[in-house]
PDB file of C-alpha atoms in Angstrom:
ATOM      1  CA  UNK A 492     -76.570 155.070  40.671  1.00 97.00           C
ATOM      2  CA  UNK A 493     -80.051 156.593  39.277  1.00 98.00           C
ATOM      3  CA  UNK A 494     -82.127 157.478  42.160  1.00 98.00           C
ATOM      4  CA  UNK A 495     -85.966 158.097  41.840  1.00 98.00           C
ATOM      5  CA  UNK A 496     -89.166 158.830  43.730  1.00 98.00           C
ATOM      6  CA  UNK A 497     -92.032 157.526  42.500  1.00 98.00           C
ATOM      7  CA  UNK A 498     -95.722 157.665  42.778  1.00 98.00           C
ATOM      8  CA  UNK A 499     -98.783 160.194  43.509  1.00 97.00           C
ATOM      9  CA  UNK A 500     -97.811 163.570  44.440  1.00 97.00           C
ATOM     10  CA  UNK A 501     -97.205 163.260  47.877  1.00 96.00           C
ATOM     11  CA  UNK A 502     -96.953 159.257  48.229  1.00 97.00           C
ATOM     12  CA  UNK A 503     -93.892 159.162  46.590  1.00 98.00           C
ATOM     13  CA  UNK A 504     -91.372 155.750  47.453  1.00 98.00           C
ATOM     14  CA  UNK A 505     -87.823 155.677  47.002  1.00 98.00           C
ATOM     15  CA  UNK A 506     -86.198 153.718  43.946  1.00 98.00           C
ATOM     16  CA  UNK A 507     -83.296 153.331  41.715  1.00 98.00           C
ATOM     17  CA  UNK A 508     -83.047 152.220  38.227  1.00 98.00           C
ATOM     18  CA  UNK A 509     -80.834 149.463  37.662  1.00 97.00           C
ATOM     19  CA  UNK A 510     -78.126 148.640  35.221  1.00 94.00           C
ATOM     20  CA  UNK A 511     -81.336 146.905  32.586  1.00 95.00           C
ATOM     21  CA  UNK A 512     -82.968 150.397  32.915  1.00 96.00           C
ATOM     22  CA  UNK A 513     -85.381 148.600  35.665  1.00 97.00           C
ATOM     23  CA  UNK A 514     -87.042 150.235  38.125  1.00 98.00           C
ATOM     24  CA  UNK A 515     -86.318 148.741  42.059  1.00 98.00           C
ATOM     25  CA  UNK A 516     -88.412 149.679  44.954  1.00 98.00           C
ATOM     26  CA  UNK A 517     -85.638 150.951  47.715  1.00 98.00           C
ATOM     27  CA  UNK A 518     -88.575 151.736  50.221  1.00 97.00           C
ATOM     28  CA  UNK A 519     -87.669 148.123  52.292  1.00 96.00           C
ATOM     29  CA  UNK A 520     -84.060 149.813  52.646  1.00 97.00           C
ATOM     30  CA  UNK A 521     -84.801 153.594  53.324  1.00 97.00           C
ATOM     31  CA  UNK A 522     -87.677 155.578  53.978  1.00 97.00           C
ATOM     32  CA  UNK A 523     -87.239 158.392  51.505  1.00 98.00           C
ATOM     33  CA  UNK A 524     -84.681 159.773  49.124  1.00 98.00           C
ATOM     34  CA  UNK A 525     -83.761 163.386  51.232  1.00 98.00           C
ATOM     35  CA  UNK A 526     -81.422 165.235  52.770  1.00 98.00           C
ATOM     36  CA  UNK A 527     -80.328 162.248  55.159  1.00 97.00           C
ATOM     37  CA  UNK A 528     -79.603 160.024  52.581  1.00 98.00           C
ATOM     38  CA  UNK A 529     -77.403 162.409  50.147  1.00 98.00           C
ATOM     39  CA  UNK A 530     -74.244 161.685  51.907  1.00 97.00           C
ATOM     40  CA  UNK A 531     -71.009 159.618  50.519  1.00 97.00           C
ATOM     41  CA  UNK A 532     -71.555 157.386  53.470  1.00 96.00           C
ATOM     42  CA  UNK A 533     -75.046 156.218  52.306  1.00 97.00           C
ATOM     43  CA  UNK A 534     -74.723 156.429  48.884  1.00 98.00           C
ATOM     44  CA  UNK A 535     -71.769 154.392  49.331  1.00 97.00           C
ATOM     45  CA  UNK A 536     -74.071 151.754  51.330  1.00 96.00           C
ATOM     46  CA  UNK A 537     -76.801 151.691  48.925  1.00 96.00           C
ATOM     47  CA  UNK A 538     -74.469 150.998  45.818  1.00 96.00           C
ATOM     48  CA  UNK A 539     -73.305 148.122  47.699  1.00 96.00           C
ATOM     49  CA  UNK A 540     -76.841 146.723  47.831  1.00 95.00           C
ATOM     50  CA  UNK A 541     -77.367 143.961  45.061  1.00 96.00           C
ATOM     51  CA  UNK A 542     -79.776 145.924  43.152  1.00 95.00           C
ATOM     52  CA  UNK A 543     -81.106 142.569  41.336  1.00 94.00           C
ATOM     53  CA  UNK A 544     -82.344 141.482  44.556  1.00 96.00           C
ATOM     54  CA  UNK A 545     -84.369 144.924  45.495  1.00 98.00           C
ATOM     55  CA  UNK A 546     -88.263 144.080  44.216  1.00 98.00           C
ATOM     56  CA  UNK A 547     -89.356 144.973  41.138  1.00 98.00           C
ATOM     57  CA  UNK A 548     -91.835 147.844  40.291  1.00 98.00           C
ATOM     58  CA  UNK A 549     -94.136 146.719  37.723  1.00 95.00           C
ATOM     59  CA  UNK A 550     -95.855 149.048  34.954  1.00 95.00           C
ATOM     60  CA  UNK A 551     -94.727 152.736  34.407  1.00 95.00           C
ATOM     61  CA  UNK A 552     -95.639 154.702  37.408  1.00 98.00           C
ATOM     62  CA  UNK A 553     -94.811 158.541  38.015  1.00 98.00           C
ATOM     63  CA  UNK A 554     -91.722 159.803  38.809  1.00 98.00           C
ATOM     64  CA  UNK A 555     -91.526 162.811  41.117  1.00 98.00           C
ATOM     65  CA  UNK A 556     -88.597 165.490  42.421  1.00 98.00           C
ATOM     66  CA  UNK A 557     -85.929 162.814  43.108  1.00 98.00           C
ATOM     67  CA  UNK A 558     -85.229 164.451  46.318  1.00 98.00           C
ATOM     68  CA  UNK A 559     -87.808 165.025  48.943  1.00 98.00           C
ATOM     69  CA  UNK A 560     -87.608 168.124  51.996  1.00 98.00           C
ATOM     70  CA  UNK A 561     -85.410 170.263  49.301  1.00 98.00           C
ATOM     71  CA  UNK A 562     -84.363 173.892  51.313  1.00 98.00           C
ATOM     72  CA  UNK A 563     -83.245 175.755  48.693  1.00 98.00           C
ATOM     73  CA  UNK A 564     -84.041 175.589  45.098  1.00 98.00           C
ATOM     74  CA  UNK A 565     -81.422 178.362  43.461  1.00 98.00           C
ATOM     75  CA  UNK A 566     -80.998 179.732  40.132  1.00 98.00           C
ATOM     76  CA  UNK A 567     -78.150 180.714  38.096  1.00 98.00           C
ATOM     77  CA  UNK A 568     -78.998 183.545  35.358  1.00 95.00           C
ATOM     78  CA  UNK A 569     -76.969 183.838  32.175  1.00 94.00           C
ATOM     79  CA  UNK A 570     -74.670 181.383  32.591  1.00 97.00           C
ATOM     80  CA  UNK A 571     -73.640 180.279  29.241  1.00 96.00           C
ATOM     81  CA  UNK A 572     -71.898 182.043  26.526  1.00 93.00           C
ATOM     82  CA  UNK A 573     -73.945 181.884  23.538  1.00 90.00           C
ATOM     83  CA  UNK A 574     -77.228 182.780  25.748  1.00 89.00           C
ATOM     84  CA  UNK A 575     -75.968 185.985  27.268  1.00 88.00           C
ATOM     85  CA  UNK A 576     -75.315 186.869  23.596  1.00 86.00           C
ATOM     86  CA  UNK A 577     -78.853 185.847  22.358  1.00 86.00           C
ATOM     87  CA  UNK A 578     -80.228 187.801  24.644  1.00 82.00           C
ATOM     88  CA  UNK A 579     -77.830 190.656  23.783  1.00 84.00           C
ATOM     89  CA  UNK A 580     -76.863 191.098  27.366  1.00 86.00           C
ATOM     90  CA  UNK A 581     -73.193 191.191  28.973  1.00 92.00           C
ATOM     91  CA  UNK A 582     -71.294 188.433  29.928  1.00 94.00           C
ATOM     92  CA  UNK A 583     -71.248 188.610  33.816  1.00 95.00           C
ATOM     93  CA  UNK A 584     -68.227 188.638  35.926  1.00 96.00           C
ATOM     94  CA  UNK A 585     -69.772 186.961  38.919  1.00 97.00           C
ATOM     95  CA  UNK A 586     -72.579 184.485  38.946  1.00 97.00           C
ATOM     96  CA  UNK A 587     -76.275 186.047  38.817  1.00 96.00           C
ATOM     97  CA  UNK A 588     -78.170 184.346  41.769  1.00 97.00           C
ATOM     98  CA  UNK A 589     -81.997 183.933  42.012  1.00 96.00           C
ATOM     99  CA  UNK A 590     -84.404 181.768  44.110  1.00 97.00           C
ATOM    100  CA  UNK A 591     -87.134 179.732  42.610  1.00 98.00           C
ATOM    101  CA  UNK A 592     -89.662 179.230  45.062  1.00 98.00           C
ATOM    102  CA  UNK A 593     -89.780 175.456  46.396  1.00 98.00           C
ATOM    103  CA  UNK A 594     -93.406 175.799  46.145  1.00 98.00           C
ATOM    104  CA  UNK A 595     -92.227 175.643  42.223  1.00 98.00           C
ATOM    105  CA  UNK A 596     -90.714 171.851  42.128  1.00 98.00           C
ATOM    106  CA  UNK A 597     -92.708 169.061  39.753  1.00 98.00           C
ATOM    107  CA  UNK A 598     -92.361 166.165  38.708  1.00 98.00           C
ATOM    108  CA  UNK A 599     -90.143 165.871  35.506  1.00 98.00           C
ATOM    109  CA  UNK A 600     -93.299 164.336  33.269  1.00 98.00           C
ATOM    110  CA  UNK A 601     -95.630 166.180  35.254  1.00 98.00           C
ATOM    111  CA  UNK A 602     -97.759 169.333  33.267  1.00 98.00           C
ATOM    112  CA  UNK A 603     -96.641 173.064  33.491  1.00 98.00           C
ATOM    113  CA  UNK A 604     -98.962 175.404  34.096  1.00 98.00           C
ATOM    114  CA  UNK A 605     -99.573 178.384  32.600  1.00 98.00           C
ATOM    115  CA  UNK A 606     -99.661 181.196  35.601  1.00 97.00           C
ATOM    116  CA  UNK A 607    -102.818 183.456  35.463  1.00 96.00           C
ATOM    117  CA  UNK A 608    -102.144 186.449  33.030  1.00 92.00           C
ATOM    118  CA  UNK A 609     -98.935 184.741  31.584  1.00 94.00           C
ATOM    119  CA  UNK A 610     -98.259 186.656  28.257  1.00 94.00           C
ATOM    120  CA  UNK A 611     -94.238 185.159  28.044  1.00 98.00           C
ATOM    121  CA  UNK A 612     -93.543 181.998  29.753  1.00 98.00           C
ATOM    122  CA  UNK A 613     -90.457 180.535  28.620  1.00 98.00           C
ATOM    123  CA  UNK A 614     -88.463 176.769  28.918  1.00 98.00           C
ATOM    124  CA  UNK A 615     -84.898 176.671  29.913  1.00 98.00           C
ATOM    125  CA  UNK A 616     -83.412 173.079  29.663  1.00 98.00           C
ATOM    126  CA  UNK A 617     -80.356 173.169  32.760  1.00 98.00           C
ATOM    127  CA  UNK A 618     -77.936 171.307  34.632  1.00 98.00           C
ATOM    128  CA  UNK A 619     -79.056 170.514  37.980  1.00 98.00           C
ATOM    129  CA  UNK A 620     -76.904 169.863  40.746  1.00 98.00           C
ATOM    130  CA  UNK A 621     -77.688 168.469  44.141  1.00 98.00           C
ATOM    131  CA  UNK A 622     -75.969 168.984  47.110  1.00 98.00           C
ATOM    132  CA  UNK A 623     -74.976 166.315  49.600  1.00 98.00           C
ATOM    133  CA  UNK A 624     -73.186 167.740  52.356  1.00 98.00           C
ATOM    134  CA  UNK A 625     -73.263 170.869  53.812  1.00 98.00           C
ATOM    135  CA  UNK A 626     -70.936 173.384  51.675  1.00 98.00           C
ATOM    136  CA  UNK A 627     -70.087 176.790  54.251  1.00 98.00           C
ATOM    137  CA  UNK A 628     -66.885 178.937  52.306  1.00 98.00           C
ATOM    138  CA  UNK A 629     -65.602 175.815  50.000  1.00 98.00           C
ATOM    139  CA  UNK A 630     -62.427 176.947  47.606  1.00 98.00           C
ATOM    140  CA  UNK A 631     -63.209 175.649  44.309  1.00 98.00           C
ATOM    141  CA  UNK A 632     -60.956 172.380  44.736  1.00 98.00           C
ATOM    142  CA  UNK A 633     -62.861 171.517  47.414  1.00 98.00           C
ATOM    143  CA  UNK A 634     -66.628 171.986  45.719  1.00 98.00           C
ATOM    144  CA  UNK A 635     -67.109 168.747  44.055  1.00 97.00           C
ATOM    145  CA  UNK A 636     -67.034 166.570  47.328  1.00 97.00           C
ATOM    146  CA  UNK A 637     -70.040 168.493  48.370  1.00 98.00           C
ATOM    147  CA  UNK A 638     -72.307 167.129  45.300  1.00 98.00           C
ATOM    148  CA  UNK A 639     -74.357 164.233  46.085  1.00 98.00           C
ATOM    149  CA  UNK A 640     -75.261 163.750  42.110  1.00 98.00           C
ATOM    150  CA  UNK A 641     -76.733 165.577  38.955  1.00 98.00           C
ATOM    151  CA  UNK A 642     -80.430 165.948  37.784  1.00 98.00           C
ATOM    152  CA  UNK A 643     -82.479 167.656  34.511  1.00 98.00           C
ATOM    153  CA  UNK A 644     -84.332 171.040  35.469  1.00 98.00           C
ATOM    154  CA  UNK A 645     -86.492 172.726  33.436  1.00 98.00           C
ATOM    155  CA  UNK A 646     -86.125 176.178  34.411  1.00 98.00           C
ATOM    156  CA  UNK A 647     -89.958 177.665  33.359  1.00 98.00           C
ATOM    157  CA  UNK A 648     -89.913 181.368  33.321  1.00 97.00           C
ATOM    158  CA  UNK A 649     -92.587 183.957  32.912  1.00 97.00           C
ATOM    159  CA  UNK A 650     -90.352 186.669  31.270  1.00 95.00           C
ATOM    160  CA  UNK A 651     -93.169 189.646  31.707  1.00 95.00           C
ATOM    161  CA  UNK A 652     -93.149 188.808  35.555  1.00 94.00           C
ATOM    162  CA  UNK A 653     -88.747 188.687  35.259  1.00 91.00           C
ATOM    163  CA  UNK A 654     -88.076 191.546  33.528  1.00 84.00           C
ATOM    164  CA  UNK A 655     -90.852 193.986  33.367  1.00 86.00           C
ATOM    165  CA  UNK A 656     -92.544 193.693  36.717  1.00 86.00           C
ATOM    166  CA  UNK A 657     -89.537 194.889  38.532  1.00 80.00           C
ATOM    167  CA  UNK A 658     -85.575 194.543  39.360  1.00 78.00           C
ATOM    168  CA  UNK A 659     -86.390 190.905  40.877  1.00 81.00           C
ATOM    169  CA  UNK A 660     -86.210 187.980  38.992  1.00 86.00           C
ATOM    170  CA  UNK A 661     -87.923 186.067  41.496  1.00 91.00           C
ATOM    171  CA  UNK A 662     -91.453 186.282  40.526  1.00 92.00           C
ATOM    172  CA  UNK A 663     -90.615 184.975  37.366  1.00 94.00           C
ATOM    173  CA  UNK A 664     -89.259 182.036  38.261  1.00 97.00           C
ATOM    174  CA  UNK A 665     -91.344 180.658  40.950  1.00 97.00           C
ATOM    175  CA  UNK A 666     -95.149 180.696  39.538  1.00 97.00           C
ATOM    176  CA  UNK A 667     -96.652 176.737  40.447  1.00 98.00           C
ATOM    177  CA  UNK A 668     -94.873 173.815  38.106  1.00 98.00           C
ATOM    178  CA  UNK A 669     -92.199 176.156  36.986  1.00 98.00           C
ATOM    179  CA  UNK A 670     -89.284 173.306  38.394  1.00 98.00           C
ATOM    180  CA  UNK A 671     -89.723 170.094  36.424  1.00 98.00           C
ATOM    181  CA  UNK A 672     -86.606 167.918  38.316  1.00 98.00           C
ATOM    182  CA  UNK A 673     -85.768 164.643  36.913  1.00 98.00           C
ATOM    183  CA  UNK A 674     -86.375 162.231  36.303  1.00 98.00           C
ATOM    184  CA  UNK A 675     -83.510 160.562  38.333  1.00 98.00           C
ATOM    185  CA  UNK A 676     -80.562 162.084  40.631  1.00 98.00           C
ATOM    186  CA  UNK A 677     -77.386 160.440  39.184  1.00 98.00           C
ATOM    187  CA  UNK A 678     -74.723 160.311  41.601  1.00 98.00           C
ATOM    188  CA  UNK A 679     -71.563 162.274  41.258  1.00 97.00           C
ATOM    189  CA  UNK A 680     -69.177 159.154  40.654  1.00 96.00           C
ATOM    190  CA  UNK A 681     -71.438 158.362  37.507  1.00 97.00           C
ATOM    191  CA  UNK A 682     -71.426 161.848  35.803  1.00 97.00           C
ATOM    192  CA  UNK A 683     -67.244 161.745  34.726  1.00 93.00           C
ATOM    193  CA  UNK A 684     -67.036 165.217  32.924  1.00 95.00           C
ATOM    194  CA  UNK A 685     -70.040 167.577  34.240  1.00 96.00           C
ATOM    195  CA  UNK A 686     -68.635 170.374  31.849  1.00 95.00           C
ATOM    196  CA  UNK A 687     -68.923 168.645  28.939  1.00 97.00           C
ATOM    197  CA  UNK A 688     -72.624 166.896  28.336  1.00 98.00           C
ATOM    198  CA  UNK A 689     -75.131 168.161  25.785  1.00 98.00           C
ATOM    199  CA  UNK A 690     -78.507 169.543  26.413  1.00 98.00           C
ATOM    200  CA  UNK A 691     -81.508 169.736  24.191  1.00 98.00           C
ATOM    201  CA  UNK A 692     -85.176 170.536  24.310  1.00 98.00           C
ATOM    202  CA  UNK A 693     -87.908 170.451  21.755  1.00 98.00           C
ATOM    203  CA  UNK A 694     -91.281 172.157  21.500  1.00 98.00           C
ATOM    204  CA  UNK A 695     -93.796 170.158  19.758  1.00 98.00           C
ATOM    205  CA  UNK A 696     -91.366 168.377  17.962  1.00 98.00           C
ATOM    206  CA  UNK A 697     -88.708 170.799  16.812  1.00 98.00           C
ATOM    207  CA  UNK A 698     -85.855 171.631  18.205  1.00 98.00           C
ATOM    208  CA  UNK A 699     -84.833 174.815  20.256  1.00 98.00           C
ATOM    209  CA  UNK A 700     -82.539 174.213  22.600  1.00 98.00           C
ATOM    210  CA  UNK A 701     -78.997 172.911  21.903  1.00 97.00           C
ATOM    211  CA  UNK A 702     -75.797 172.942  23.780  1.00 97.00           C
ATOM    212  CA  UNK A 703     -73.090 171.960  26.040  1.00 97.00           C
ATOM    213  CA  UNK A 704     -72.214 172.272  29.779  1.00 98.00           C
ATOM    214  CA  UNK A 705     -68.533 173.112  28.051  1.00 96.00           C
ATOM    215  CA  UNK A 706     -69.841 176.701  27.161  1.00 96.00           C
ATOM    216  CA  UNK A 707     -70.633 177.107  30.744  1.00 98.00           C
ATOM    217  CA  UNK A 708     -69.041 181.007  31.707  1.00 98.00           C
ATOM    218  CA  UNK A 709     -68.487 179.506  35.513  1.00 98.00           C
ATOM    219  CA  UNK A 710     -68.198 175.676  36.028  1.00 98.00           C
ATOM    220  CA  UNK A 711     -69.832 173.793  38.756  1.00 98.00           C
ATOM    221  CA  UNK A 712     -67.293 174.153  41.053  1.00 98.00           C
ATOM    222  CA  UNK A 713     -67.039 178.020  40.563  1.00 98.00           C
ATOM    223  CA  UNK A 714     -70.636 177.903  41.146  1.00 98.00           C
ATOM    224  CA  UNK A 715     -70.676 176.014  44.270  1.00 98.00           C
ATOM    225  CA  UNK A 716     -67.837 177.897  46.178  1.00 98.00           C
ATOM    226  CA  UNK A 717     -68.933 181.565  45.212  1.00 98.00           C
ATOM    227  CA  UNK A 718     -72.438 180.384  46.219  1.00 98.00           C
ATOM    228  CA  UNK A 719     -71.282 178.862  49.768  1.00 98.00           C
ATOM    229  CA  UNK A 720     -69.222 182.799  50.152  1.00 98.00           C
ATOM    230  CA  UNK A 721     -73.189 184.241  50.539  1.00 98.00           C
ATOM    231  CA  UNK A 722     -75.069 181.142  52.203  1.00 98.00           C
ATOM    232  CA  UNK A 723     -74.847 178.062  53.319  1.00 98.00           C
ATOM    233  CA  UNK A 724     -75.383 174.971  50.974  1.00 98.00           C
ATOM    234  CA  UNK A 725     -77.115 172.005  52.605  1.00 98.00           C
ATOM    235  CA  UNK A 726     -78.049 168.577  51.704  1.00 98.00           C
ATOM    236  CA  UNK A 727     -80.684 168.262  49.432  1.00 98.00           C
ATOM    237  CA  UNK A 728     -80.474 172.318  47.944  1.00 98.00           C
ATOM    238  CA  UNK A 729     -81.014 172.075  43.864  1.00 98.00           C
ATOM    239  CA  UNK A 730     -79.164 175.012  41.714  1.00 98.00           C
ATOM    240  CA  UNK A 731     -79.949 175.126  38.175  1.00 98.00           C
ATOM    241  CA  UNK A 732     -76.791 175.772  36.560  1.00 98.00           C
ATOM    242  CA  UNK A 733     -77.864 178.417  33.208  1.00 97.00           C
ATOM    243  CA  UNK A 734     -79.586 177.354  30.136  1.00 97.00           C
ATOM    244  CA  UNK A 735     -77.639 177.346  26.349  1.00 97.00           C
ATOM    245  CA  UNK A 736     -79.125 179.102  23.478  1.00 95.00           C
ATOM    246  CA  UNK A 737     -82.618 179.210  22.208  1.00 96.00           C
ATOM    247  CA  UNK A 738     -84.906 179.770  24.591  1.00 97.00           C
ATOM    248  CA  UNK A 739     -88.580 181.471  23.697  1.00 97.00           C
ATOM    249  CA  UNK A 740     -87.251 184.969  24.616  1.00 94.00           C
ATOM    250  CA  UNK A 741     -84.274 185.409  22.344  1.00 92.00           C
ATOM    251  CA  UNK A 742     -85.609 183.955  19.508  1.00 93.00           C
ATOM    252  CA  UNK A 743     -87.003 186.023  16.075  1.00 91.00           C
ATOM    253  CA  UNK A 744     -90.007 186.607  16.339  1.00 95.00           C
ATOM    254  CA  UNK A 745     -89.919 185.474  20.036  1.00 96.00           C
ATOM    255  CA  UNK A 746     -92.118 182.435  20.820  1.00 97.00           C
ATOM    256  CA  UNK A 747     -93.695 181.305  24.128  1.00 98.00           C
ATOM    257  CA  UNK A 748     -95.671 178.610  25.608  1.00 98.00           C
ATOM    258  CA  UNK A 749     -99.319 178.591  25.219  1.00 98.00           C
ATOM    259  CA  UNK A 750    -102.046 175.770  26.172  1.00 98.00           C
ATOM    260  CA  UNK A 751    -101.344 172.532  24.358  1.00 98.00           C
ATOM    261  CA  UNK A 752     -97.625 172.965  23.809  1.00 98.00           C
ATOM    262  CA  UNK A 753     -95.298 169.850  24.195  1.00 98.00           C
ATOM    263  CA  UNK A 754     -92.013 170.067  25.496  1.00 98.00           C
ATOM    264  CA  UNK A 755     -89.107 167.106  25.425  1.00 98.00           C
ATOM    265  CA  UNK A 756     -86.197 167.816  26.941  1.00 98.00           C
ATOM    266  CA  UNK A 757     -82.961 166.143  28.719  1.00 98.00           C
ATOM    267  CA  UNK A 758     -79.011 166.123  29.109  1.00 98.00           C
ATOM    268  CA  UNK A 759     -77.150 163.496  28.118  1.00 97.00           C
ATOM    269  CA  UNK A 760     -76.634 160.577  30.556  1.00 97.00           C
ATOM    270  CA  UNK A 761     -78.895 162.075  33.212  1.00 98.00           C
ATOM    271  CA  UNK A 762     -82.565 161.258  31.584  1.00 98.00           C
ATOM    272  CA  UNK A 763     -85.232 162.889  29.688  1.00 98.00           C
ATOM    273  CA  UNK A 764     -88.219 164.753  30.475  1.00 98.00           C
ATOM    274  CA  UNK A 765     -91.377 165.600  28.675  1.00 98.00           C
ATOM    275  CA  UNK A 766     -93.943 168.029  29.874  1.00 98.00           C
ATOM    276  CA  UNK A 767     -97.404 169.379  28.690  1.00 98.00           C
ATOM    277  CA  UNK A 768     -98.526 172.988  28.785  1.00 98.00           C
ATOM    278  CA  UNK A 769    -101.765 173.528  30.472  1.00 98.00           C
ATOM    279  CA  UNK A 770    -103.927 176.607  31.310  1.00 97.00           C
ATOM    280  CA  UNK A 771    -104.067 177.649  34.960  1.00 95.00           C
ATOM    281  CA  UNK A 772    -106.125 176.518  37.085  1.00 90.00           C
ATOM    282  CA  UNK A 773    -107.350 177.425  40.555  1.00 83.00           C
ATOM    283  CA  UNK A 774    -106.836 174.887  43.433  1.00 71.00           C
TER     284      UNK A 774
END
């Protein structure tokens, strides 16, 4: 299944596209795509709905974060081959582990905004993976049962704030509209091999980003069980998996996002996004 929220910011209902690429209202069934509803159980139960007779949702409304009341949006750093060597950095033994802030999450079509006194903010087209059931010291057999589906991130990143304001990442990662997710959570029985899908993004047209999950340094499942070692995974937590070659940052001459700026990006069988780059503005 493709799972969806859509709607104002805020207002979103829950959905699911169907097999036509139609999108079907699932509010009449369940309240809200969250944590509650990311288990095997329920996802079993909503497959088993006929999703020709759910009702129709007319025109082309906005899609939001797929999953609602997310705890814990993490990030993995340097996390594919062919990055870590763009970036002329070593290839890490164990995963690198950040936070984005949750106050970060947007909608996958919705605008990213330039933070105030951004000199170097980045794209990074990632896997996304969403947790269904709580994951506490999983081996790495066991990790895949614990993933309620797959999702696009755009992991935005201010590289000034990353790397020169400090040892923390953080800061970098977390600045308003920096976590485009979306635009659908497909479920884990959908997504067949997870190490093996392409990725691509393009900036105003031309391509910058290109890649495969199959150049991954640690798989999902390595991921998810060294992860669960350090915290507790619940339902609903997002972790951006690493982004593949060409991102502003290790390119020559480097090139970053600046008002006006049009970015496309997706991952093969799990959806597209497309995002426009605005100047900041003050709530």
């Amino acid at each position: 299944m493709k799972l969806v929220r859509y709607g104002r910011p805020g207002k979103e209902k829950p959905g699911l596209i169907d097999d036509e690429g139609k999108l079907r209202d699932l509010s009449g069934v369940i309240d809200d795509i969250g944590p509650e509803q990311l288990s095997d159980k329920v996802l079993r139960k909503l497959d088993k709905i006929p999703h020709a007779d759910l009702p129709l949702v007319r025109g082309n409304p906005r899609f939001g974060v797929p999953v609602s009341k997310i705890g814990k949006f993490i990030g993995i750093g340097l996390n594919y081959y062919d990055h870590a060597k763009e970036m002329d950095l070593p290839i890490p033994t164990e995963p690198i582990v950040f936070m984005k802030a949750i106050s970060c999450l947007s909608g996958p079509d919705d605008p990213v905004m330039l933070p105030k006194g951004s000199k170097k903010t980045d794209w990074e087209v990632e896997l996304g993976v969403i947790i269904g059931t709580r994951a506490r010291h999983v081996t790495v057999k066991d990790a895949e049962k614990h993933i309620a589906g797959y999702c696009v991130v755009n992991d935005i990143s201010e590289r000034e704030f990353q790397f020169e304001r400090g040892s923390q990442w953080d800061k970098g990662k977390g600045c308003d509209t920096f976590g485009p997710v979306g635009p659908w959570l497909v479920t884990r029985d959908e997504v067949y091999f997870p190490d093996k899908l392409d990725l691509y993004l393009e900036l105003n047209g031309k391509r910058m980003q290109s890649g495969s999950t199959d150049n991954m340094i640690f798989s999902v499942p390595q991921i998810i069980s060294y992860l669960s070692q350090f915290m507790t995974l619940e339902p609903g937590d997002v972790i951006a998996t690493g982004t593949p070659p060409g991102v502003g940052n290790g390119r020559k001459p480097k090139r970053f996002l600046k008002k006006g700026d049009f970015m496309r990006l997706g991952i093969a069988g799990l959806g597209e996004q497309q995002q426009d780059v605005i100047a900041f503005q003050q709530y």
